[in-house]
């Protein structure tokens, strides 16, 4: 039977409960394929890309197999690094949250061995160790391997690359022969296959292969934004692109529900589609989406499987998916039936690496998209409003209104121009929200800007101070346009532009600084006369 749900797995209800709490809706392909085989007692070689859930693929069977009333060591997981050992042990502890009497401990070099010995004395059934330290404990007899029933080599390819082969063999020779052995790895080089021949018993090689999928007619963008800004960024993109229908993907049900709440609160017609809903409820949501009662569907991967709607114009990866294949599935909801589609993926910090994997997998490139500014959104809204105005003007039948305006102009003592009145009406009709621009600080890692001078300018650049900013409705693109236009230098050579409330800093090449200052002096941006000078430490922000 092909496994598609955690429900279908023959595992402890308490594990299922923990899995649900961790937000896993369904087993990933490597989990679905390897868990049942390991549970049968067979040795397994599990091969799947990074980030596909291999940890739970071996951890769930470990928890299923461990006897909690027996305090002796029953399972060993070997990991290449201390970080991984800690990470795996955390995942095991989460999975074991509702099980009683199970202890898992990471052991690795660099931590005082006495402390580990003390912890081991308390009775630990599962250790997650780096090879060297595990051998230390075996030699000291602080780890007794007589009752070990399962050995897992996680990231086996990494471990071999790091020269742990001998250590691994020593460990495998020091555990009972009738144990079960599983190898998990992203790649399976020859060296691993040699090891498996020697130490595994008729293993089943489970390989999750990827389908070739095309995403050619989909424009794929990414946007760098931190979590706290995602909802605002999403709203702006929806306002600017105004897609007829869009699907927003979240990685968890909880995330999807929360996002729907937020979007509804902002006046969007959105609803959620996820695994917690009964089939009837899903059908209702899908009907609403098809007939346009809602135009934003917030979905998780499982639920989205059935989405087969032709005019989805945008897909948003509110969370970047765990798996490259999911990515293709997700964005494939748009660009259907020969149409053009657009996808936006929100990324931040660590996601960038995952994104590179996705690019490699899809053999396509995600293009960086800026966060729409308040100005972009306004422009779009005003544009839409004016096309309505145009329609009404062209329809005619305005004589009554014209009469009122004329009366108003004449009766008032101060004379208003018609344009003042039109502006006031526009403001009344559209309202005016004061919205802050989103300033994305770069995550620490990518903040490396090389050497900077005391004003914060990079090498070869100088920072200039300009006396206009957001209060004057000036945006970075205005500054960029003005400088490249007036001084005749390419926009590409202009560095960072930081727009603050009342002033702006811009980086220009050192060689061009004088020219820029000369050309820009006394020019105007948005009606404001410019004062431009070299920034000094004092006005560094
Ligand atoms: P791998 O070892 O294959 O690189 P991990 O086991 O570290 O991948 O899993 C990557 C991420 O995916 C982790 O954050 C994990 O919690 C999450 N994850 C694992 N299984 C699932 C699942 N079935 N559904 C959703 N997320 C999952
Ligand atoms: Mg892993």
XYZ file of C-alpha atoms and ligand atoms in Angstrom:
569
model
C 0.000 0.000 0.000
C 1.289 3.417 -0.797
C 1.507 5.599 2.274
C 0.165 9.105 1.928
C -0.739 9.972 5.504
C 0.869 9.596 8.891
C -2.427 7.936 9.820
C -1.582 5.077 7.467
C 1.676 4.320 9.251
C 1.719 1.562 11.852
C 3.147 3.782 14.547
C 2.371 4.833 18.087
C -0.494 7.311 18.412
C 1.761 9.477 20.573
C 4.198 9.869 17.710
C 1.360 10.858 15.402
C 0.248 13.410 17.936
C 3.748 14.893 18.105
C 4.113 14.909 14.331
C 0.846 16.818 14.017
C 2.025 19.308 16.586
C 5.238 19.802 14.666
C 3.105 20.899 11.755
C 3.877 17.961 9.480
C 0.745 17.319 7.496
C 1.857 14.297 5.587
C 4.985 12.186 5.327
C 7.549 13.489 2.867
C 8.325 11.052 0.028
C 11.438 9.647 1.706
C 9.482 9.181 4.937
C 6.537 7.551 3.212
C 8.820 5.135 1.404
C 11.347 4.240 4.079
C 9.423 4.188 7.361
C 7.311 1.110 6.510
C 10.365 -0.800 5.277
C 12.397 -0.006 8.400
C 9.424 -0.953 10.554
C 9.419 -4.348 8.838
C 12.908 -4.794 10.229
C 14.804 -4.417 6.989
C 18.035 -2.533 6.420
C 17.611 0.539 4.294
C 19.695 2.911 2.233
C 17.686 6.101 2.093
C 18.715 8.613 -0.502
C 17.038 11.980 -0.887
C 18.015 15.609 -1.214
C 18.805 17.827 1.743
C 15.746 19.185 3.479
C 13.447 16.334 2.546
C 12.863 15.071 6.078
C 15.368 12.252 6.368
C 15.713 12.840 10.118
C 12.151 11.843 10.888
C 12.438 9.015 8.351
C 14.862 7.204 10.656
C 13.810 8.750 13.981
C 10.204 7.617 13.863
C 11.184 3.936 13.428
C 13.754 4.312 16.224
C 11.081 5.564 18.599
C 8.746 2.819 17.477
C 11.394 0.178 18.171
C 12.825 1.419 21.480
C 11.545 -0.285 24.599
C 10.954 2.481 27.109
C 10.934 0.128 30.105
C 14.461 -0.973 29.224
C 17.000 1.671 30.198
C 19.908 0.294 28.196
C 21.280 1.784 24.986
C 19.204 0.563 22.043
C 19.902 2.902 19.144
C 22.933 4.796 17.866
C 22.677 7.593 15.331
C 25.983 8.753 13.900
C 26.242 12.286 12.562
C 29.176 14.118 10.985
C 29.051 17.231 13.167
C 28.123 18.410 16.584
C 25.503 20.781 15.161
C 23.791 17.953 13.343
C 23.925 15.709 16.392
C 22.197 18.396 18.425
C 19.669 19.064 15.698
C 18.787 15.403 15.292
C 18.474 14.898 19.008
C 16.136 17.864 19.221
C 13.963 16.426 16.487
C 13.883 13.055 18.260
C 12.883 14.737 21.505
C 10.083 16.582 19.754
C 8.858 13.376 18.172
C 9.009 11.645 21.575
C 7.223 14.472 23.384
C 4.170 12.350 24.212
C 6.038 9.112 24.864
C 7.167 8.293 28.357
C 10.483 7.036 29.622
C 12.484 7.671 26.483
C 15.807 9.414 26.710
C 17.886 10.648 23.814
C 21.274 12.296 24.237
C 23.657 13.962 21.811
C 27.311 13.228 22.449
C 30.078 15.026 20.666
C 33.630 16.192 21.096
C 34.285 19.520 22.696
C 31.893 18.929 25.556
C 33.452 17.692 28.812
C 33.293 13.929 28.704
C 32.548 13.726 32.453
C 29.313 15.560 31.939
C 28.307 13.164 29.193
C 29.249 10.190 31.351
C 27.027 11.494 34.110
C 24.156 11.993 31.709
C 24.635 8.518 30.256
C 24.473 6.953 33.723
C 20.863 8.078 33.971
C 19.938 5.471 31.362
C 19.833 6.644 27.771
C 18.243 4.497 25.065
C 19.204 6.616 22.065
C 22.465 8.406 21.507
C 23.166 10.741 18.640
C 26.900 11.032 18.385
C 29.795 12.124 16.308
C 31.944 9.075 15.465
C 35.058 10.009 17.472
C 33.282 10.709 20.725
C 31.073 7.672 20.341
C 34.154 5.470 20.086
C 35.612 7.138 23.195
C 32.558 6.173 25.182
C 32.464 2.658 23.817
C 36.109 2.186 24.812
C 35.494 3.548 28.284
C 32.475 1.271 28.567
C 30.376 4.279 29.404
C 28.366 3.219 26.373
C 27.420 -0.426 26.437
C 26.441 -1.689 23.052
C 25.126 -5.190 23.860
C 21.503 -4.203 23.454
C 21.864 -1.953 20.433
C 19.220 -2.925 17.906
C 19.539 -0.093 15.431
C 22.395 1.946 13.988
C 21.768 4.889 11.724
C 24.375 6.671 9.653
C 22.980 10.105 8.980
C 24.584 12.178 6.238
C 26.730 9.177 5.448
C 28.333 10.894 2.457
C 29.462 13.804 4.628
C 30.912 11.490 7.232
C 32.988 9.674 4.666
C 34.127 12.953 3.149
C 35.283 14.012 6.572
C 37.402 10.897 6.944
C 35.276 9.052 9.497
C 35.313 5.781 7.613
C 37.553 3.940 10.032
C 35.690 5.230 13.052
C 32.392 4.178 11.555
C 33.712 0.705 10.868
C 35.019 0.415 14.426
C 31.602 1.295 15.775
C 29.754 -1.063 13.452
C 32.075 -3.874 14.505
C 31.315 -3.184 18.146
C 27.558 -3.565 17.971
C 25.629 -6.842 17.822
C 25.367 -8.439 14.377
C 21.648 -8.910 14.529
C 21.052 -5.165 14.681
C 19.303 -3.211 11.962
C 21.431 -0.722 9.994
C 20.225 2.215 7.963
C 22.155 4.742 5.920
C 20.728 8.132 5.040
C 22.412 10.434 2.637
C 21.812 12.935 -0.133
C 24.255 11.197 -2.430
C 25.480 7.607 -2.577
C 29.109 7.546 -3.655
C 30.865 4.243 -4.174
C 32.499 4.337 -0.763
C 29.105 4.207 0.910
C 27.951 1.347 -1.222
C 31.076 -0.558 -0.189
C 30.254 0.054 3.451
C 26.679 -1.045 2.975
C 27.835 -4.301 1.376
C 30.027 -4.977 4.342
C 27.724 -3.921 7.142
C 24.165 -4.141 5.916
C 22.018 -7.160 5.478
C 20.305 -7.258 2.090
C 19.418 -3.571 2.226
C 16.629 -1.970 0.276
C 17.871 1.062 -1.623
C 15.184 3.704 -1.453
C 15.828 6.635 -3.676
C 13.525 9.559 -4.065
C 13.921 10.684 -7.623
C 12.722 13.907 -8.947
C 10.495 14.383 -11.863
C 11.575 16.789 -14.533
C 9.062 19.550 -14.534
C 8.840 22.632 -16.609
C 7.988 26.021 -15.301
C 8.810 27.948 -18.439
C 5.792 30.186 -18.714
C 6.014 31.299 -15.109
C 7.931 34.417 -14.156
C 9.590 33.511 -10.911
C 10.484 36.269 -8.513
C 11.882 36.266 -5.031
C 11.581 38.971 -2.441
C 13.851 39.336 0.520
C 11.723 40.128 3.512
C 11.779 39.257 7.165
C 8.833 37.410 8.697
C 7.413 40.426 10.453
C 6.992 42.271 7.159
C 5.641 39.418 5.076
C 1.964 40.239 5.455
C 2.463 43.855 4.506
C 4.612 42.875 1.528
C 2.011 40.351 0.411
C -0.760 42.957 0.651
C 1.227 45.401 -1.428
C 2.008 42.843 -4.108
C -1.648 41.927 -4.328
C -2.584 45.614 -4.574
C -0.009 46.336 -7.236
C -0.463 43.227 -9.384
C -4.150 42.892 -8.661
C -4.326 39.230 -9.711
C -7.708 37.834 -10.579
C -7.048 34.763 -8.444
C -4.021 33.957 -6.373
C -2.818 31.102 -4.204
C -0.627 31.749 -1.173
C 1.316 28.817 0.241
C 2.221 28.348 3.878
C 4.184 25.457 5.346
C 1.807 24.806 8.227
C -1.926 24.744 8.832
C -1.538 27.104 11.725
C 0.365 29.552 9.567
C -2.331 29.362 6.904
C -5.127 30.035 9.387
C -3.300 32.977 10.907
C -2.584 34.495 7.527
C -6.215 34.193 6.468
C -7.232 36.033 9.636
C -4.786 38.826 8.884
C -5.822 39.148 5.260
C -9.519 39.204 6.104
C -8.780 41.842 8.711
C -7.259 43.943 5.950
C -10.361 43.568 3.834
C -9.201 40.925 1.383
C -11.425 38.055 0.305
C -9.318 35.146 1.450
C -9.902 31.673 2.832
C -7.812 28.707 3.888
C -7.483 25.260 2.395
C -5.613 22.709 4.464
C -5.581 19.199 5.774
C -7.646 19.931 8.875
C -10.725 20.625 6.814
C -13.151 17.872 5.998
C -13.694 17.095 2.346
C -17.047 18.922 2.351
C -15.439 22.046 3.759
C -12.672 21.900 1.183
C -15.233 21.631 -1.576
C -17.018 24.714 -0.271
C -13.786 26.724 -0.202
C -12.858 25.585 -3.696
C -16.289 26.535 -5.023
C -15.905 29.998 -3.529
C -12.511 30.304 -5.181
C -13.746 29.141 -8.564
C -16.704 31.490 -8.611
C -14.697 34.427 -7.291
C -16.386 34.866 -3.901
C -12.861 34.695 -2.607
C -9.881 35.572 -4.774
C -7.052 34.584 -2.445
C -6.648 30.988 -1.436
C -4.210 30.322 1.398
C -3.132 26.712 1.162
C -0.746 24.115 2.470
C 0.944 21.657 0.155
C -1.252 18.662 0.789
C -4.478 20.493 0.320
C -3.278 22.224 -2.809
C -2.903 18.954 -4.619
C -6.437 19.190 -5.869
C -6.349 22.800 -6.992
C -7.151 22.749 -10.630
C -8.231 26.231 -11.525
C -7.112 27.785 -14.772
C -7.014 31.480 -14.026
C -4.726 31.634 -11.028
C -2.482 34.533 -11.980
C -0.116 34.621 -9.023
C 1.343 32.097 -6.631
C 2.998 33.322 -3.465
C 5.375 31.216 -1.426
C 4.709 32.961 1.846
C 6.991 30.308 3.322
C 9.599 28.727 1.109
C 8.721 25.022 0.736
C 10.874 22.337 2.368
C 11.178 20.390 -0.815
C 12.091 21.467 -4.330
C 9.395 19.259 -5.726
C 6.799 21.071 -3.659
C 8.047 24.297 -5.127
C 7.352 23.101 -8.626
C 3.974 21.778 -7.571
C 3.097 25.064 -5.971
C 4.052 27.435 -8.722
C 2.504 25.041 -11.231
C -0.877 26.234 -9.917
C -0.382 29.254 -12.145
C 0.659 29.477 -15.788
C -1.863 26.809 -16.687
C -3.611 26.231 -19.970
C -0.900 28.071 -21.867
C -1.230 31.284 -19.879
C 1.490 33.337 -18.290
C 1.873 33.064 -14.551
C 3.842 34.869 -11.878
C 5.273 33.478 -8.678
C 6.753 35.287 -5.714
C 8.816 33.545 -3.072
C 9.488 35.265 0.227
C 12.958 34.515 1.479
C 15.152 35.665 4.293
C 18.527 34.666 5.672
C 18.883 30.919 5.573
C 16.192 30.554 2.899
C 18.613 31.874 0.308
C 20.498 28.587 0.324
C 17.320 26.632 -0.055
C 16.409 28.910 -2.931
C 19.650 28.057 -4.698
C 18.716 24.376 -4.419
C 15.369 25.194 -5.965
C 17.047 27.043 -8.800
C 19.339 24.134 -9.462
C 16.440 21.722 -9.369
C 14.158 23.698 -11.650
C 17.043 24.811 -13.828
C 15.672 28.300 -13.692
C 16.575 31.528 -12.022
C 14.490 33.447 -9.526
C 14.657 37.155 -10.192
C 14.917 39.562 -7.307
C 11.831 41.739 -6.980
C 11.854 44.872 -4.864
C 9.327 45.366 -2.095
C 6.602 47.566 -3.584
C 6.797 51.018 -2.039
C 3.874 52.934 -0.615
C 4.161 55.059 -3.754
C 3.811 52.030 -6.041
C 0.647 50.973 -4.273
C -0.798 54.479 -4.335
C 0.024 54.901 -7.983
C -1.809 51.708 -8.768
C -4.836 52.654 -6.684
C -5.009 56.160 -8.079
C -4.682 54.750 -11.582
C -7.606 52.425 -10.994
C -9.625 55.259 -9.508
C -8.969 57.530 -12.464
C -10.056 54.936 -14.955
C -13.337 54.841 -13.054
C -13.470 58.647 -13.202
C -12.827 58.490 -16.919
C -15.650 56.056 -17.390
C -18.070 58.281 -15.479
C -17.000 61.385 -17.424
C -17.455 59.583 -20.710
C -20.852 58.369 -19.667
C -21.878 62.002 -19.279
C -25.097 62.860 -17.375
C -23.106 65.035 -14.995
C -25.019 68.298 -15.407
C -26.458 68.208 -11.918
C -23.012 67.705 -10.358
C -21.457 70.396 -12.562
C -24.128 72.805 -11.369
C -23.321 72.048 -7.717
C -19.612 72.593 -8.223
C -20.228 75.898 -9.969
C -22.488 77.054 -7.181
C -19.913 76.046 -4.609
C -17.171 77.989 -6.391
C -19.260 81.119 -6.622
C -20.791 81.132 -3.171
C -17.633 80.714 -1.183
C -15.845 83.905 -0.331
C -12.379 82.624 -0.952
C -12.093 81.427 -4.471
C -11.234 77.815 -4.851
C -9.866 76.576 -8.089
C -11.577 73.602 -9.650
C -8.355 71.667 -9.269
C -8.317 72.255 -5.495
C -11.810 70.940 -5.295
C -10.996 67.931 -7.454
C -8.008 67.154 -5.228
C -10.125 67.413 -2.093
C -12.744 65.127 -3.577
C -10.063 62.641 -4.516
C -8.768 62.645 -0.982
C -12.249 62.170 0.425
C -13.012 59.356 -1.960
C -9.761 57.460 -1.557
C -8.870 58.314 1.973
C -5.295 58.802 2.911
C -3.453 56.386 5.055
C -0.101 57.293 6.426
C 1.970 54.241 5.690
C 5.539 53.600 6.619
C 8.020 52.389 4.066
C 9.424 48.977 4.834
C 13.095 49.145 5.532
C 14.596 45.712 5.303
C 17.717 45.325 7.268
C 19.903 42.741 5.688
C 20.342 39.602 7.734
C 23.699 39.608 9.437
C 25.373 37.151 7.133
C 24.846 39.102 3.962
C 25.605 42.352 5.644
C 29.231 42.027 4.685
C 29.794 45.115 2.679
C 33.529 45.036 2.712
C 35.507 47.879 4.157
C 33.634 51.093 4.784
C 34.822 54.547 5.723
C 33.687 56.508 8.747
C 30.484 57.611 7.017
C 29.644 54.009 6.130
C 30.602 54.243 2.459
C 32.252 51.282 0.795
C 35.710 51.429 -0.657
C 35.886 53.560 -3.752
C 32.585 55.232 -2.884
C 31.563 58.304 -0.929
C 28.335 58.956 0.851
C 26.485 62.135 -0.021
C 23.874 63.823 2.097
C 20.766 65.248 0.426
C 18.265 67.408 2.271
C 15.090 65.676 1.093
C 13.483 62.450 2.241
C 10.250 60.619 2.761
C 8.453 63.671 4.137
C 8.975 65.260 0.724
C 7.628 62.062 -0.848
C 11.030 61.297 -2.262
C 11.848 57.691 -3.018
C 15.125 55.988 -3.780
C 14.193 55.714 -7.446
C 13.738 59.525 -7.639
C 17.238 60.063 -6.309
C 18.650 57.423 -8.611
C 16.893 58.953 -11.612
C 17.950 62.487 -10.766
C 21.601 61.657 -10.228
C 21.973 59.464 -13.269
C 20.069 62.009 -15.349
C 21.748 65.191 -14.165
C 25.280 63.925 -13.789
C 25.070 61.538 -16.709
C 26.398 58.563 -14.793
C 25.020 55.058 -15.033
C 22.502 54.089 -12.361
C 24.410 50.842 -11.865
C 27.415 52.675 -10.478
C 25.345 54.352 -7.777
C 25.509 52.480 -4.472
C 23.172 52.240 -1.520
C 20.437 54.854 -1.232
C 19.039 55.264 2.268
C 15.951 57.439 2.369
C 15.041 58.744 5.809
C 12.228 61.049 6.842
C 13.923 64.355 6.185
C 17.074 63.454 4.315
C 18.729 60.831 2.192
C 22.142 59.286 1.944
C 23.437 58.070 -1.356
C 26.668 56.339 -2.238
C 28.362 57.411 -5.446
C 31.750 56.519 -6.897
C 34.474 58.659 -5.377
C 35.583 59.835 -8.785
C 32.134 61.130 -9.627
C 31.326 62.784 -6.308
C 32.361 66.275 -7.340
C 30.487 66.070 -10.592
C 27.323 64.827 -8.864
C 27.447 67.600 -6.274
C 27.956 70.235 -8.935
C 25.192 68.968 -11.177
C 22.658 68.393 -8.445
C 23.143 71.568 -6.499
C 20.031 73.755 -6.566
C 18.177 71.287 -8.741
C 14.736 70.208 -7.614
C 13.207 66.858 -6.779
C 9.423 66.828 -6.393
C 9.517 70.614 -6.161
C 12.113 70.700 -3.382
C 15.296 72.591 -3.954
C 18.246 70.353 -3.238
C 21.156 70.815 -0.979
C 23.733 68.140 -1.529
C 27.057 67.679 0.193
C 29.484 65.031 1.301
C 28.201 63.186 4.348
C 30.323 63.522 7.440
C 30.515 61.433 10.553
C 28.104 63.767 12.293
C 25.234 63.148 9.957
C 25.935 59.460 9.667
C 22.771 57.702 10.742
P 17.162 16.271 5.676
O 17.780 15.517 6.817
O 16.586 15.399 4.625
O 18.065 17.320 5.110
P 15.455 17.298 7.742
O 15.095 16.017 8.374
O 16.468 18.136 8.439
O 15.900 17.067 6.239
O 14.099 18.117 7.515
C 14.077 19.399 6.973
C 12.943 20.181 7.567
O 11.691 19.662 7.170
C 12.933 20.187 9.072
O 12.636 21.487 9.519
C 11.822 19.230 9.430
O 11.260 19.553 10.683
C 10.871 19.436 8.292
N 10.044 18.253 7.993
C 10.426 16.977 8.066
N 9.413 16.153 7.722
C 8.371 16.944 7.410
C 7.021 16.682 6.979
N 6.593 15.453 6.795
N 6.216 17.758 6.762
C 6.689 19.001 6.950
N 7.924 19.318 7.358
C 8.773 18.293 7.585
Mg 19.621 15.406 7.596
